[in-house]
mmCIF file with all atom_site columns, C-alpha atoms in Angstrom:
data_model
loop_
_atom_site.group_PDB
_atom_site.id
_atom_site.type_symbol
_atom_site.label_atom_id
_atom_site.label_alt_id
_atom_site.label_comp_id
_atom_site.label_asym_id
_atom_site.label_entity_id
_atom_site.label_seq_id
_atom_site.pdbx_PDB_ins_code
_atom_site.Cartn_x
_atom_site.Cartn_y
_atom_site.Cartn_z
_atom_site.occupancy
_atom_site.B_iso_or_equiv
_atom_site.pdbx_formal_charge
_atom_site.auth_seq_id
_atom_site.auth_comp_id
_atom_site.auth_asym_id
_atom_site.auth_atom_id
_atom_site.pdbx_PDB_model_num
ATOM 1  C CA . MET A 1 1  ? -0.784  -18.448 -6.919  1.00 65.00 ? 769 MET A CA 1
ATOM 2  C CA . ALA A 1 2  ? -1.462  -15.346 -5.232  1.00 64.00 ? 770 ALA A CA 1
ATOM 3  C CA . SER A 1 3  ? 1.323   -12.754 -5.483  1.00 69.00 ? 771 SER A CA 1
ATOM 4  C CA . VAL A 1 4  ? 2.132   -9.738  -2.774  1.00 66.00 ? 772 VAL A CA 1
ATOM 5  C CA . PRO A 1 5  ? 3.941   -7.547  -3.533  1.00 67.00 ? 773 PRO A CA 1
ATOM 6  C CA . ASP A 1 6  ? 5.959   -6.460  -0.031  1.00 69.00 ? 774 ASP A CA 1
ATOM 7  C CA . GLU A 1 7  ? 8.640   -4.517  -2.646  1.00 73.00 ? 775 GLU A CA 1
ATOM 8  C CA . ASP A 1 8  ? 6.785   -1.800  -3.156  1.00 73.00 ? 776 ASP A CA 1
ATOM 9  C CA . PRO A 1 9  ? 3.009   -0.464  -1.142  1.00 69.00 ? 777 PRO A CA 1
ATOM 10 C CA . ASN A 1 10 ? 2.147   1.461   -4.811  1.00 78.00 ? 778 ASN A CA 1
ATOM 11 C CA . LEU A 1 11 ? 2.034   -2.305  -6.031  1.00 76.00 ? 779 LEU A CA 1
ATOM 12 C CA . GLU A 1 12 ? -1.598  -4.367  -5.934  1.00 75.00 ? 780 GLU A CA 1
ATOM 13 C CA . PRO A 1 13 ? -1.612  -8.275  -5.595  1.00 75.00 ? 781 PRO A CA 1
ATOM 14 C CA . THR A 1 14 ? -1.924  -9.624  -7.767  1.00 75.00 ? 782 THR A CA 1
ATOM 15 C CA . VAL A 1 15 ? -3.684  -13.700 -9.416  1.00 73.00 ? 783 VAL A CA 1
ATOM 16 C CA . HIS A 1 16 ? -1.650  -15.698 -11.030 1.00 73.00 ? 784 HIS A CA 1
ATOM 17 C CA . ILE A 1 17 ? -3.531  -18.461 -13.969 1.00 74.00 ? 785 ILE A CA 1
ATOM 18 C CA . HIS A 1 18 ? -1.279  -20.639 -14.802 1.00 76.00 ? 786 HIS A CA 1
ATOM 19 C CA . SER A 1 19 ? -2.162  -22.468 -17.988 1.00 74.00 ? 787 SER A CA 1
ATOM 20 C CA . HIS A 1 20 ? -0.447  -23.119 -21.742 1.00 77.00 ? 788 HIS A CA 1
ATOM 21 C CA . ASP A 1 21 ? -0.322  -19.284 -21.241 1.00 78.00 ? 789 ASP A CA 1
ATOM 22 C CA . GLU A 1 22 ? -0.063  -17.470 -17.912 1.00 73.00 ? 790 GLU A CA 1
ATOM 23 C CA . HIS A 1 23 ? -2.593  -14.820 -17.432 1.00 77.00 ? 791 HIS A CA 1
ATOM 24 C CA . VAL A 1 24 ? -2.942  -12.726 -14.149 1.00 79.00 ? 792 VAL A CA 1
ATOM 25 C CA . ILE A 1 25 ? -5.322  -11.176 -13.193 1.00 81.00 ? 793 ILE A CA 1
ATOM 26 C CA . PRO A 1 26 ? -5.517  -8.328  -10.489 1.00 85.00 ? 794 PRO A CA 1
ATOM 27 C CA . TYR A 1 27 ? -6.411  -8.494  -7.062  1.00 82.00 ? 795 TYR A CA 1
ATOM 28 C CA . GLU A 1 28 ? -9.424  -6.163  -7.477  1.00 87.00 ? 796 GLU A CA 1
ATOM 29 C CA . ILE A 1 29 ? -11.175 -8.499  -10.382 1.00 87.00 ? 797 ILE A CA 1
ATOM 30 C CA . MET A 1 30 ? -10.583 -11.337 -8.833  1.00 84.00 ? 798 MET A CA 1
ATOM 31 C CA . ARG A 1 31 ? -11.469 -10.285 -5.564  1.00 87.00 ? 799 ARG A CA 1
ATOM 32 C CA . TRP A 1 32 ? -14.908 -9.061  -7.440  1.00 91.00 ? 800 TRP A CA 1
ATOM 33 C CA . PHE A 1 33 ? -15.848 -12.840 -9.665  1.00 87.00 ? 801 PHE A CA 1
ATOM 34 C CA . MET A 1 34 ? -15.358 -14.653 -6.413  1.00 84.00 ? 802 MET A CA 1
ATOM 35 C CA . GLU A 1 35 ? -17.592 -12.377 -4.721  1.00 87.00 ? 803 GLU A CA 1
ATOM 36 C CA . GLN A 1 36 ? -20.720 -12.935 -7.602  1.00 88.00 ? 804 GLN A CA 1
ATOM 37 C CA . VAL A 1 37 ? -19.251 -17.360 -7.674  1.00 85.00 ? 805 VAL A CA 1
ATOM 38 C CA . GLY A 1 38 ? -20.447 -16.661 -3.483  1.00 85.00 ? 806 GLY A CA 1
ATOM 39 C CA . GLU A 1 39 ? -23.905 -14.611 -4.879  1.00 86.00 ? 807 GLU A CA 1
ATOM 40 C CA . GLN A 1 40 ? -24.828 -17.392 -6.852  1.00 85.00 ? 808 GLN A CA 1
ATOM 41 C CA . VAL A 1 41 ? -23.660 -20.149 -4.669  1.00 81.00 ? 809 VAL A CA 1
ATOM 42 C CA . GLU A 1 42 ? -25.838 -18.964 -2.290  1.00 83.00 ? 810 GLU A CA 1
ATOM 43 C CA . ARG A 1 43 ? -28.968 -18.516 -4.544  1.00 83.00 ? 811 ARG A CA 1
ATOM 44 C CA . CYS A 1 44 ? -29.099 -22.310 -5.702  1.00 80.00 ? 812 CYS A CA 1
ATOM 45 C CA . ARG A 1 45 ? -28.770 -22.928 -1.814  1.00 80.00 ? 813 ARG A CA 1
ATOM 46 C CA . ALA A 1 46 ? -31.928 -20.652 -1.407  1.00 83.00 ? 814 ALA A CA 1
ATOM 47 C CA . ALA A 1 47 ? -33.288 -22.055 -4.661  1.00 81.00 ? 815 ALA A CA 1
ATOM 48 C CA . TYR A 1 48 ? -32.122 -25.366 -3.983  1.00 78.00 ? 816 TYR A CA 1
ATOM 49 C CA . GLU A 1 49 ? -33.768 -25.455 0.023   1.00 79.00 ? 817 GLU A CA 1
ATOM 50 C CA . HIS A 1 50 ? -36.906 -24.526 -1.292  1.00 81.00 ? 818 HIS A CA 1
ATOM 51 C CA . GLY A 1 51 ? -37.027 -27.263 -4.071  1.00 80.00 ? 819 GLY A CA 1
ATOM 52 C CA . ASP A 1 52 ? -36.900 -25.004 -6.613  1.00 63.00 ? 820 ASP A CA 1
ATOM 53 C CA . ARG A 1 53 ? -34.021 -27.226 -8.895  1.00 56.00 ? 821 ARG A CA 1
ATOM 54 C CA . GLU A 1 54 ? -35.597 -26.191 -11.739 1.00 60.00 ? 822 GLU A CA 1
ATOM 55 C CA . ALA A 1 55 ? -33.768 -22.292 -10.998 1.00 55.00 ? 823 ALA A CA 1
ATOM 56 C CA . VAL A 1 56 ? -30.856 -23.613 -9.675  1.00 50.00 ? 824 VAL A CA 1
ATOM 57 C CA . GLU A 1 57 ? -30.012 -25.324 -13.676 1.00 53.00 ? 825 GLU A CA 1
#
């Protein structure tokens, strides 16, 4: 769940990960993580397209 605090413009959006012990992750951290994931996906796709399947694993 993403929470965007509209009552206080100084608060940053956060992402809540629901599990046994709930974690709150700052938006900037989640954004950085998703950028890393996106870059990894692109590297894997490029390697797969070039037939370098060992690099994908």
